[in-house]
Amino acid sequence: MGSFILRRLAYAILSLALLSVTIFFFVRVTGDPAALLAGADASAEQIERLRQEFGLDRSIPVQLVSFLFDLVRGDLGRSLFYNIPVSELIMARLPATLTICAATFALSVAVGVPTGIWTAINPDGWLDRAARAIAMFGMALPSFWAGLILILVFSVNLNWLPAGSGRGFSSVILPAVALSGYFIASNFRITRSAMLDVLNTEFITLTRAKGLAERRIILMHALRSSLIPIVTLSGINLALLINSSVAVETVFGWPGIGTLLFDSIAMRDFPMAQGIVVVIGVFIILCNFVIDVLYAYIDPRIRLAA
Amino acid sequence: MSTPIPPHSAPPVLEVEELRTSLGSRRGRGNVVDGVSFSLSAGETLGIVGESGSGKTMLGMSLLRLLPRAAQIVSGSIRLDGRDIVGCTVAEMRDIRGAEIALIPQDPMVSLDPLFRVGTQIAETLRAHKPVAAGQAMSEAVELLRRVNIPDPELRAQAYPFEMSGGMRQRVVGAIGIACTPKVLIADEPTTALDVTVQAQYLALLQRLQRETGVALIVITHDFGVVAQICDRVAVMYAGRIVEQAEVGRLFDAPAHPYSRALIEASAAMANEGGGRRFPSIPGEPPPLFGRGEGCAFAPRCAFARDRCRREAPPQTSAGPAGHAVRCFYPLEGDAR
């Protein structure tokens, strides 16, 4: 297990390095960043000054090395618009996004997985039919629209919950619910189908023939085998979650990283956008690392064969 | 070889009477087990033989009351040590399964949970039925592995199923079967997943375990070789019914039902030719589950069928020595070979 984790960690670090280099070149192949930053009506002199300011007049290898060194130190450059370090802005905004994402993720697991288990044990019952219909609806529901409806009902009409941010736990509820439709539905579906598959296997028949308690059969044997697809989906969902939080952050006025990215692109704040992409990339790589470790923890075949 | 146990020397541990299991689907309902009766004493081995679709596995699953959702027992009784388990509740069945009537499943490659150590999978069976601590259950599991001839049982108990060969996994499921010293053990196609050399070893192991525990063994198989090697008695199933049952020697020497005789001849021919050019077969196909006619289910394929066979189903009648019973209006006489 230890060597497995070390190997996965090495992969994660390698991915990070590749991501950084890719971002570095990506920014530079889309054209001269200095010219882009300066705007269409800038003079050659202004562009040249910007170029020096950002060190773009140095050779590419030198730029790459200094970019990587800065990254390692956590220096993502300065925002053009706010004129303060990008990392400071990101750190100020990141907790808001992570709060929404964590709440949505927790909600999607807490609702989707038990419902999936229950409906797999009792297929074609009324709860199964209802859950499948609602899940179809949840998959198709755009989160920004759900957000608007939730604000209308629970904030404007009923005045139960705040529509904006900054009021502690109560202000997390509506955005998390708005964002969670797709995630609850996908968790429910994958759990239900994985459990149905597992419950039909011969090893589950043998656990019954052994006279084990039903609770042990479902929660120890069947659920553990179903965890692999559930964990795989969770990894994909976490990445998707960060990306789709933008819409909900905008609707609810949450000062998160999604709105920051949106604004920085709109205002062509290049270092800002680049920094956010790096941070999101790091987050996704971290999630994948955790998922790899979880796989190994769940399945001895992965742990021992690797 | 085991000491032969005279039939009915002890009161039967298992008495099945007029058992009927029906299976429903969109196309209708049909009886997959259709009025099956037999009894079994401690230490005795009964072979249940038939083609696939004859209902032999469904019979085994009915005895364990582990039927798929679409199937259920509609009538009859299964008396285990005098107690009819057809009427038992779900919770009562859970206590009975694994402890009094156990299963050795068909395919050991897919019958063990891939994510749990084999020792754990044996120990949890013990803990489901006995008040033993986890550590005690694990050391009993190691002992069970030793009894089924697994080398280095302490080490092997810590292994996962994927780290074991097919023959070894088969012995692990055997150990699970005998873990709580059940009264009845059902082995469903115990050898089909194994290669020939391992088959003989495994059958010998089953016999030894039976001798040690006195368990009554039901072997579900399509292989007369298995029947000849370990069974005392044999029941031939066709279309959900036991069409003939007899002592093994008697059935081989003088099968009374045309179907039994055709099966024995087919498997003898196959053994002789060793998988040669002509594949021996019984003309025709088994009847469909839904919409079976009134008469004998085998009549459409039977060379000896007369009008009466097509009109009414034959009852079970005696065919000579005690214990030899057949469902046929015109049983065969004389030597099959």
XYZ file of C-alpha atoms in Angstrom:
643
model
C 0.000 0.000 0.000
C 2.800 2.399 0.892
C 4.663 1.930 -2.371
C 1.397 2.219 -4.267
C 0.727 5.617 -2.703
C 4.272 6.787 -3.410
C 3.958 5.752 -7.044
C 0.622 7.537 -7.389
C 2.105 10.610 -5.726
C 4.932 10.604 -8.272
C 2.336 10.469 -11.062
C 0.473 13.387 -9.492
C 3.637 15.481 -9.343
C 4.467 14.576 -12.935
C 0.951 15.612 -13.995
C 1.385 18.914 -12.176
C 4.659 19.583 -13.974
C 3.073 18.763 -17.342
C 0.089 20.969 -16.545
C 2.321 23.912 -15.651
C 4.418 23.594 -18.797
C 1.260 23.256 -20.914
C -0.222 26.393 -19.429
C 3.051 28.241 -19.916
C 3.136 27.445 -23.637
C -0.603 27.800 -24.096
C -0.475 31.420 -22.995
C 2.371 32.087 -25.404
C 1.099 30.355 -28.551
C -2.133 32.354 -28.517
C -0.083 35.388 -29.513
C 2.111 37.973 -27.831
C 0.641 38.293 -24.321
C 2.055 41.807 -24.020
C 0.335 42.992 -27.181
C -2.872 41.306 -26.059
C -2.642 42.905 -22.629
C -1.862 46.336 -23.898
C -4.920 46.397 -26.124
C -5.497 47.155 -29.799
C -4.614 50.846 -29.722
C -1.375 50.608 -27.709
C 1.828 51.970 -29.129
C 4.878 49.793 -29.784
C 6.595 51.531 -26.914
C 3.835 50.641 -24.446
C 3.932 47.032 -25.592
C 7.690 46.930 -25.161
C 7.392 48.288 -21.634
C 4.829 45.647 -20.715
C 7.073 43.024 -22.221
C 9.925 44.047 -19.955
C 7.643 44.332 -16.969
C 6.501 40.729 -17.381
C 9.902 39.439 -18.402
C 8.614 38.474 -21.827
C 11.740 39.896 -23.453
C 13.822 37.030 -22.073
C 14.384 33.761 -23.961
C 11.664 31.086 -23.705
C 13.724 28.583 -21.624
C 14.632 31.317 -19.143
C 10.980 32.363 -18.931
C 9.902 28.756 -18.400
C 12.379 28.203 -15.586
C 11.424 31.382 -13.798
C 7.715 30.616 -14.307
C 8.170 27.184 -12.729
C 10.239 28.573 -9.845
C 7.572 31.171 -9.183
C 4.904 28.457 -9.229
C 6.762 26.330 -6.716
C 6.977 29.341 -4.383
C 3.255 29.930 -4.866
C 3.849 33.118 -6.859
C 1.306 33.320 -9.666
C 2.162 36.863 -10.702
C 0.176 40.069 -10.234
C -3.347 40.738 -11.378
C -3.446 43.412 -14.082
C -6.811 44.683 -12.986
C -6.527 44.622 -9.200
C -2.742 45.087 -9.165
C -2.248 42.731 -6.220
C -0.735 39.226 -6.250
C -2.952 36.694 -8.011
C -2.382 34.136 -5.257
C -3.778 36.534 -2.661
C -6.976 37.028 -4.643
C -7.356 33.333 -5.270
C -6.833 32.470 -1.626
C -9.464 35.046 -0.706
C -11.974 33.579 -3.141
C -11.168 29.866 -2.936
C -12.935 29.139 0.409
C -16.268 30.317 -0.990
C -16.040 27.997 -4.000
C -14.761 25.084 -1.945
C -17.623 25.581 0.515
C -20.258 25.364 -2.234
C -18.495 22.430 -3.891
C -18.042 20.506 -0.639
C -21.662 21.103 0.352
C -22.911 20.033 -3.073
C -20.678 16.975 -3.093
C -21.764 15.929 0.393
C -25.409 16.450 -0.521
C -25.093 14.443 -3.737
C -23.494 11.496 -1.926
C -25.770 11.662 1.109
C -28.930 11.651 -1.008
C -27.895 9.840 -4.192
C -26.075 6.827 -2.762
C -28.630 5.692 -0.119
C -31.476 6.182 -2.596
C -29.575 4.109 -5.125
C -28.998 1.345 -2.583
C -32.610 1.311 -1.438
C -34.072 1.241 -4.945
C -31.676 -1.530 -6.004
C -32.882 -3.660 -3.105
C -36.507 -2.868 -3.936
C -36.587 -2.420 -7.714
C -39.836 -1.337 -9.319
C -41.294 -0.194 -6.008
C -42.985 3.205 -5.822
C -39.811 4.841 -4.488
C -37.810 3.388 -7.367
C -40.238 4.719 -9.969
C -40.406 8.128 -8.322
C -36.624 8.365 -7.876
C -35.958 7.423 -11.489
C -38.401 10.027 -12.763
C -36.964 12.734 -10.491
C -33.411 11.749 -11.473
C -34.211 12.201 -15.154
C -35.522 15.669 -14.312
C -32.476 16.412 -12.142
C -30.059 15.417 -14.905
C -31.692 17.807 -17.344
C -32.172 20.746 -14.974
C -29.746 23.648 -15.604
C -28.325 24.766 -12.256
C -28.571 28.504 -12.943
C -32.285 28.112 -13.691
C -32.787 25.961 -10.595
C -30.959 28.675 -8.655
C -33.273 31.395 -9.926
C -36.377 29.358 -9.091
C -35.030 28.554 -5.613
C -34.335 32.234 -4.953
C -37.810 33.131 -6.139
C -39.507 30.556 -3.934
C -37.385 30.410 -0.778
C -35.922 33.906 -0.631
C -38.360 36.226 -2.330
C -41.719 34.578 -1.604
C -41.174 32.600 1.571
C -38.223 34.598 2.882
C -36.803 31.475 4.550
C -33.275 31.495 3.224
C -30.882 34.208 2.038
C -30.403 34.637 -1.702
C -26.860 35.923 -1.375
C -23.640 34.995 0.368
C -22.080 35.806 3.701
C -24.690 34.576 6.129
C -22.974 31.413 7.251
C -24.469 28.000 6.751
C -27.924 29.236 5.725
C -26.518 30.970 2.651
C -24.822 27.747 1.488
C -28.090 25.812 1.299
C -29.699 27.308 -1.793
C -26.605 27.347 -4.045
C -25.699 23.808 -2.990
C -29.223 22.568 -3.702
C -29.313 24.380 -7.039
C -25.988 22.887 -8.087
C -26.665 19.386 -6.749
C -29.483 18.313 -9.118
C -27.216 16.688 -11.653
C -24.835 15.305 -9.042
C -27.519 13.689 -6.892
C -29.107 12.171 -9.989
C -25.855 10.776 -11.363
C -24.851 9.344 -7.972
C -28.263 7.741 -7.611
C -28.124 6.189 -11.057
C -24.619 4.791 -10.806
C -25.282 3.396 -7.312
C -28.555 1.800 -8.357
C -27.168 0.131 -11.469
C -23.939 -0.986 -9.772
C -25.881 -2.446 -6.845
C -28.331 -4.200 -9.168
C -25.413 -5.775 -11.031
C -23.675 -6.874 -7.854
C -26.829 -8.238 -6.237
C -27.203 -10.591 -9.197
C -23.724 -12.047 -8.861
C -23.054 -15.550 -7.610
C -20.965 -14.364 -4.703
C -23.983 -12.522 -3.309
C -26.025 -15.730 -3.725
C -23.355 -17.516 -1.707
C -23.478 -14.884 1.064
C -27.220 -15.602 1.279
C -26.622 -19.364 1.251
C -24.206 -18.822 4.131
C -27.053 -17.286 6.124
C -25.428 -13.882 6.611
C -27.525 -11.004 7.906
C -29.056 -8.948 5.121
C -27.467 -5.779 6.469
C -24.021 -7.328 6.179
C -24.744 -8.630 2.676
C -25.853 -5.217 1.421
C -23.518 -2.875 3.262
C -20.349 -4.982 3.408
C -20.381 -7.159 0.338
C -22.656 -5.576 -2.272
C -21.860 -1.946 -1.488
C -18.123 -2.459 -1.388
C -18.142 -3.933 -4.883
C -20.352 -1.073 -6.062
C -17.950 1.520 -4.672
C -15.530 1.328 -7.601
C -17.938 2.869 -10.147
C -19.270 5.260 -7.494
C -15.765 6.514 -6.695
C -14.908 6.789 -10.394
C -17.977 8.927 -10.963
C -17.161 11.046 -7.923
C -13.777 11.879 -9.412
C -15.341 13.037 -12.657
C -18.038 14.887 -10.737
C -15.552 16.815 -8.591
C -13.861 18.238 -11.669
C -17.234 18.981 -13.213
C -18.395 20.554 -9.961
C -15.581 23.143 -9.914
C -16.376 24.045 -13.511
C -20.123 24.281 -13.089
C -19.978 26.272 -9.856
C -19.471 29.427 -11.972
C -23.143 29.596 -12.949
C -24.385 29.199 -9.396
C -21.803 31.617 -7.989
C -22.992 34.202 -10.484
C -26.674 33.675 -9.714
C -26.177 33.804 -5.946
C -23.509 36.470 -5.998
C -20.977 34.215 -4.285
C -17.470 35.687 -4.362
C -15.944 32.433 -5.573
C -13.205 31.432 -7.929
C -15.712 30.812 -10.726
C -16.844 34.438 -10.866
C -13.223 35.519 -10.540
C -12.274 33.449 -13.595
C -15.271 34.729 -15.507
C -14.373 38.352 -14.716
C -10.671 37.948 -15.411
C -11.386 36.538 -18.866
C -13.879 39.300 -19.580
C -11.297 41.905 -18.497
C -8.372 40.105 -20.140
C -6.574 39.821 -16.834
C -4.130 37.249 -18.139
C -2.066 36.393 -15.054
C -5.303 36.077 -13.086
C -6.928 33.641 -15.530
C -3.700 31.667 -15.812
C -3.389 31.440 -12.028
C -6.945 30.208 -11.626
C -6.458 27.550 -14.278
C -3.343 26.367 -12.429
C -5.220 26.198 -9.123
C -8.169 24.321 -10.626
C -5.703 21.968 -12.319
C -3.961 21.316 -9.011
C -7.320 20.628 -7.399
C -8.314 18.115 -10.082
C -4.943 16.364 -9.910
C -5.298 16.132 -6.138
C -8.791 14.649 -6.519
C -7.474 12.048 -8.926
C -4.714 11.150 -6.519
C -7.214 10.653 -3.702
C -9.386 8.527 -5.983
C -6.472 6.313 -6.981
C -5.681 5.737 -3.335
C -9.354 4.964 -2.629
C -9.406 2.406 -5.468
C -6.466 0.629 -3.931
C -8.065 0.743 -0.524
C -11.320 -0.747 -1.836
C -9.970 -3.335 -4.246
C -7.070 -5.629 -3.307
C -6.605 -6.559 -6.961
C -5.559 -2.987 -7.731
C -3.498 -2.728 -4.552
C -1.584 -5.964 -5.020
C -1.370 -6.286 -8.787
C -0.015 -2.809 -9.448
C -13.690 -45.575 -0.942
C -16.346 -44.793 1.591
C -18.069 -47.450 3.568
C -21.391 -48.062 1.847
C -24.280 -46.867 3.952
C -27.384 -48.982 3.601
C -30.322 -46.867 2.440
C -32.911 -45.780 4.993
C -30.827 -47.178 7.829
C -31.433 -43.935 9.724
C -34.497 -41.701 9.814
C -34.256 -39.299 6.880
C -32.804 -35.845 7.570
C -34.473 -34.456 4.502
C -37.897 -35.386 3.199
C -39.200 -33.559 0.182
C -42.800 -34.157 -0.723
C -44.706 -33.057 -3.822
C -42.598 -29.922 -4.081
C -43.774 -27.490 -6.724
C -41.925 -24.313 -7.686
C -43.348 -22.031 -10.309
C -41.643 -19.386 -12.375
C -43.511 -16.454 -13.835
C -42.575 -14.307 -16.765
C -44.317 -12.182 -19.341
C -45.048 -15.328 -21.334
C -46.869 -17.047 -18.495
C -46.219 -19.285 -15.526
C -44.758 -22.736 -15.465
C -43.613 -25.227 -12.867
C -39.832 -25.484 -12.937
C -40.066 -28.023 -10.133
C -43.192 -30.094 -10.602
C -44.207 -32.452 -7.817
C -40.794 -33.646 -6.690
C -40.541 -36.120 -3.805
C -37.510 -37.814 -2.339
C -35.884 -38.430 0.994
C -32.315 -38.502 2.164
C -30.600 -39.970 5.225
C -27.505 -38.784 7.045
C -24.325 -39.815 5.297
C -26.181 -40.613 2.084
C -25.391 -39.092 -1.310
C -28.133 -38.412 -3.812
C -27.308 -37.435 -7.360
C -29.783 -35.270 -9.225
C -29.168 -35.658 -12.918
C -30.690 -33.918 -15.880
C -30.107 -31.774 -18.924
C -29.793 -28.029 -18.453
C -33.286 -26.636 -18.058
C -34.550 -29.803 -16.396
C -35.088 -27.887 -13.159
C -32.299 -29.487 -11.145
C -30.669 -26.208 -10.110
C -34.110 -24.730 -9.370
C -34.754 -27.743 -7.150
C -31.511 -27.059 -5.265
C -32.385 -23.376 -4.880
C -35.899 -24.329 -3.691
C -34.394 -26.504 -0.957
C -32.379 -23.488 0.217
C -35.357 -21.184 -0.392
C -33.030 -18.972 -2.410
C -35.154 -18.599 -5.506
C -34.993 -15.626 -7.850
C -37.723 -13.017 -7.440
C -39.824 -14.412 -10.280
C -39.962 -17.909 -8.793
C -41.692 -19.273 -5.728
C -42.599 -22.507 -4.027
C -46.335 -23.007 -4.592
C -46.963 -26.270 -2.791
C -45.389 -29.269 -1.121
C -43.117 -29.606 1.868
C -39.401 -29.737 2.651
C -38.886 -31.386 6.032
C -35.450 -30.871 7.466
C -35.102 -33.086 10.528
C -38.875 -33.221 10.710
C -39.402 -29.446 10.467
C -41.128 -28.130 7.351
C -38.987 -25.214 6.155
C -41.419 -24.143 3.420
C -43.351 -22.271 6.117
C -40.292 -20.733 7.781
C -39.954 -16.958 7.980
C -37.141 -15.046 6.307
C -35.316 -14.738 9.632
C -35.731 -18.442 10.413
C -34.389 -19.345 6.970
C -31.353 -17.150 7.565
C -30.554 -19.189 10.657
C -31.072 -22.447 8.775
C -29.053 -21.563 5.677
C -25.372 -22.193 6.115
C -25.958 -23.870 9.477
C -28.303 -26.778 8.712
C -28.487 -26.778 4.942
C -25.558 -25.400 2.996
C -24.537 -24.831 -0.584
C -21.400 -25.451 -2.571
C -21.975 -23.214 -5.582
C -21.439 -24.083 -9.197
C -18.568 -21.831 -10.210
C -15.900 -21.142 -7.569
C -14.313 -18.487 -9.789
C -17.251 -16.124 -9.290
C -18.712 -17.363 -6.017
C -16.290 -15.710 -3.638
C -16.368 -11.988 -2.966
C -13.248 -10.677 -4.765
C -12.728 -7.904 -2.215
C -12.512 -10.012 0.951
C -9.841 -12.392 2.210
C -10.922 -16.027 1.993
C -10.354 -16.492 5.734
C -12.811 -13.672 6.404
C -15.366 -15.219 4.080
C -15.205 -18.506 5.966
C -15.114 -16.837 9.389
C -18.183 -14.697 8.680
C -20.171 -17.874 8.013
C -19.177 -19.184 11.439
C -19.953 -15.877 13.124
C -23.381 -15.701 11.480
C -24.413 -18.876 13.297
C -22.265 -19.180 16.394
C -21.396 -16.743 19.160
C -17.659 -16.742 18.519
C -15.209 -13.854 18.683
C -13.544 -12.684 15.475
C -10.155 -14.137 16.406
C -11.625 -17.515 17.329
C -13.624 -17.616 14.085
C -10.481 -16.879 12.095
C -8.520 -19.700 13.685
C -11.468 -22.037 13.005
C -11.403 -20.831 9.408
C -7.726 -21.769 9.202
C -8.581 -25.243 10.541
C -11.291 -25.604 7.894
C -8.803 -24.673 5.177
C -6.475 -27.340 6.536
C -9.292 -29.892 6.392
C -9.896 -29.189 2.716
C -6.191 -29.767 1.999
C -5.129 -26.173 1.428
C -1.361 -25.965 1.962
C -0.152 -23.278 4.380
C -3.666 -22.561 5.636
C -2.534 -19.749 7.988
C -1.029 -17.923 5.024
C -3.800 -18.804 2.601
C -6.493 -17.511 4.939
C -5.021 -14.057 4.377
C -5.137 -14.414 0.588
C -7.718 -12.901 -1.712
C -9.657 -15.142 -4.126
C -7.788 -13.751 -7.144
C -4.551 -15.036 -5.671
C -5.814 -18.643 -5.790
C -6.268 -21.222 -8.522
C -9.669 -22.579 -9.521
C -9.108 -25.863 -7.698
C -8.089 -24.036 -4.561
C -11.106 -21.735 -4.689
C -13.326 -24.787 -5.130
C -11.886 -26.172 -1.907
C -12.477 -22.823 -0.194
C -16.174 -22.893 -1.116
C -16.191 -26.497 0.101
C -14.802 -25.289 3.436
C -17.562 -22.658 3.586
C -20.111 -25.415 2.897
C -19.013 -27.581 5.812
C -18.091 -24.687 8.132
C -21.083 -25.082 10.438
C -21.363 -28.884 9.959
C -24.744 -28.744 8.215
C -27.093 -31.713 8.027
C -27.595 -31.332 4.294
C -25.081 -30.071 1.768
C -26.075 -29.224 -1.779
C -23.257 -29.317 -4.320
C -24.378 -27.668 -7.540
C -22.356 -28.994 -10.486
C -19.345 -29.415 -8.200
C -16.888 -30.287 -10.924
C -17.891 -28.512 -14.137
C -15.534 -25.603 -13.523
C -12.557 -27.861 -12.824
C -10.245 -29.713 -15.160
C -10.355 -33.488 -15.155
C -7.452 -34.270 -12.829
C -8.679 -31.783 -10.234
C -12.240 -33.143 -10.562
C -11.344 -36.586 -9.221
C -9.389 -35.072 -6.320
C -12.266 -32.823 -5.441
C -14.828 -35.616 -5.481
C -12.563 -37.671 -3.208
C -12.347 -34.673 -0.878
C -16.139 -34.315 -0.801
C -16.437 -37.996 0.086
C -13.918 -37.694 2.873
C -15.694 -34.640 4.313
C -18.968 -36.520 4.152
C -17.465 -39.456 6.030
C -16.092 -37.121 8.694
C -19.252 -35.098 9.198
C -22.022 -37.537 8.280
C -23.638 -34.856 6.137
C -26.324 -35.847 3.662
C -25.068 -34.766 0.255
C -27.089 -33.737 -2.769
C -25.021 -33.566 -5.928
C -26.644 -31.719 -8.804
C -24.947 -32.710 -12.036
C -25.358 -33.599 -15.671
C -22.360 -35.896 -15.515
C -22.981 -39.627 -14.962
C -19.271 -40.017 -14.254
C -19.715 -37.940 -11.089
C -22.805 -39.963 -10.181
C -20.955 -43.239 -10.597
C -18.049 -42.048 -8.507
C -19.743 -40.648 -5.415
C -23.518 -41.175 -5.340
C -25.483 -43.852 -3.497
C -28.749 -43.043 -5.179
C -29.685 -41.063 -8.210
C -32.779 -39.149 -9.324
C -33.195 -38.360 -13.009
C -35.000 -35.089 -13.673
C -36.865 -34.145 -16.799
C -39.041 -31.054 -17.239
C -39.189 -30.372 -13.505
C -40.099 -33.938 -12.527
C -38.109 -36.802 -11.115
C -38.843 -39.388 -13.798
C -36.825 -42.127 -12.141
C -34.923 -42.735 -8.941
C -32.924 -45.757 -7.904
C -29.726 -47.033 -6.372
C -26.861 -45.982 -8.632
C -25.958 -49.543 -9.633
C -29.553 -50.409 -10.339
C -30.083 -47.365 -12.541
C -26.988 -48.066 -14.595
C -27.850 -51.757 -14.983
C -31.566 -51.535 -15.549
C -32.901 -48.054 -16.270
C -36.672 -48.273 -16.444
C -37.460 -44.871 -17.956
C -36.719 -44.406 -21.651
C -35.209 -40.991 -20.870
C -32.799 -42.368 -18.245
C -31.752 -45.058 -20.640
C -31.172 -42.582 -23.465
C -29.117 -40.342 -21.161
C -26.969 -43.224 -19.935
C -26.414 -44.489 -23.445
C -25.530 -41.012 -24.656
C -22.969 -40.449 -21.915
C -21.519 -43.954 -22.346
C -21.140 -43.338 -26.058
C -19.484 -40.024 -25.357
C -17.052 -41.638 -22.925
C -16.207 -44.388 -25.407
C -15.652 -42.122 -28.345
C -13.766 -39.637 -26.226
C -15.311 -36.648 -27.937
C -15.186 -38.293 -31.335
C -16.917 -37.454 -34.570
C -20.503 -38.341 -33.778
C -21.914 -36.444 -30.827
C -24.447 -38.716 -29.163
C -27.781 -37.050 -28.555
C -31.408 -37.644 -27.796
C -33.532 -36.518 -30.729
C -35.824 -33.571 -30.106
C -35.661 -30.855 -27.486
C -36.794 -30.509 -23.880
C -40.336 -29.133 -23.675
C -40.839 -25.394 -23.200
C -41.580 -24.241 -19.656
C -44.774 -22.517 -20.613
C -47.707 -24.353 -22.147
C -46.663 -27.910 -21.392
C -49.267 -30.455 -22.458
C -51.246 -32.909 -20.404
C -49.272 -36.056 -21.008
C -45.789 -37.294 -20.161
C -43.333 -34.464 -20.843
C -40.911 -36.860 -22.534
C -43.517 -38.396 -24.859
C -42.682 -36.198 -27.893
C -39.076 -37.454 -27.833
C -39.783 -40.996 -26.675
C -39.319 -43.900 -29.071
C -41.746 -46.011 -27.051
C -44.531 -43.452 -26.542
C -48.117 -44.574 -27.135
C -51.403 -42.661 -27.173
C -51.868 -42.890 -23.427
C -48.473 -41.200 -22.821
C -49.651 -38.158 -24.762
C -53.002 -38.001 -22.933
C -52.119 -38.312 -19.268
C -49.093 -37.858 -17.037
C -47.774 -41.112 -15.595
C -47.756 -41.410 -11.778
C -44.737 -42.676 -9.889
C -44.703 -46.471 -9.657
C -42.347 -49.049 -8.266
C -39.949 -50.615 -10.739
C -38.591 -53.628 -8.973
C -36.339 -53.575 -5.920
C -37.077 -51.261 -3.017
C -36.317 -47.659 -3.778
C -36.494 -47.956 -7.537
C -39.373 -45.776 -8.714
C -40.276 -44.579 -12.177
C -42.822 -42.299 -13.819
C -43.649 -44.240 -16.942
C -46.657 -46.255 -18.144
C -44.453 -48.644 -20.067
C -41.174 -48.965 -18.138
C -38.320 -50.736 -19.865
C -37.053 -54.050 -18.681
C -33.701 -55.704 -18.972
C -30.156 -54.516 -19.499
C -29.412 -51.128 -21.010
C -26.087 -52.180 -22.455
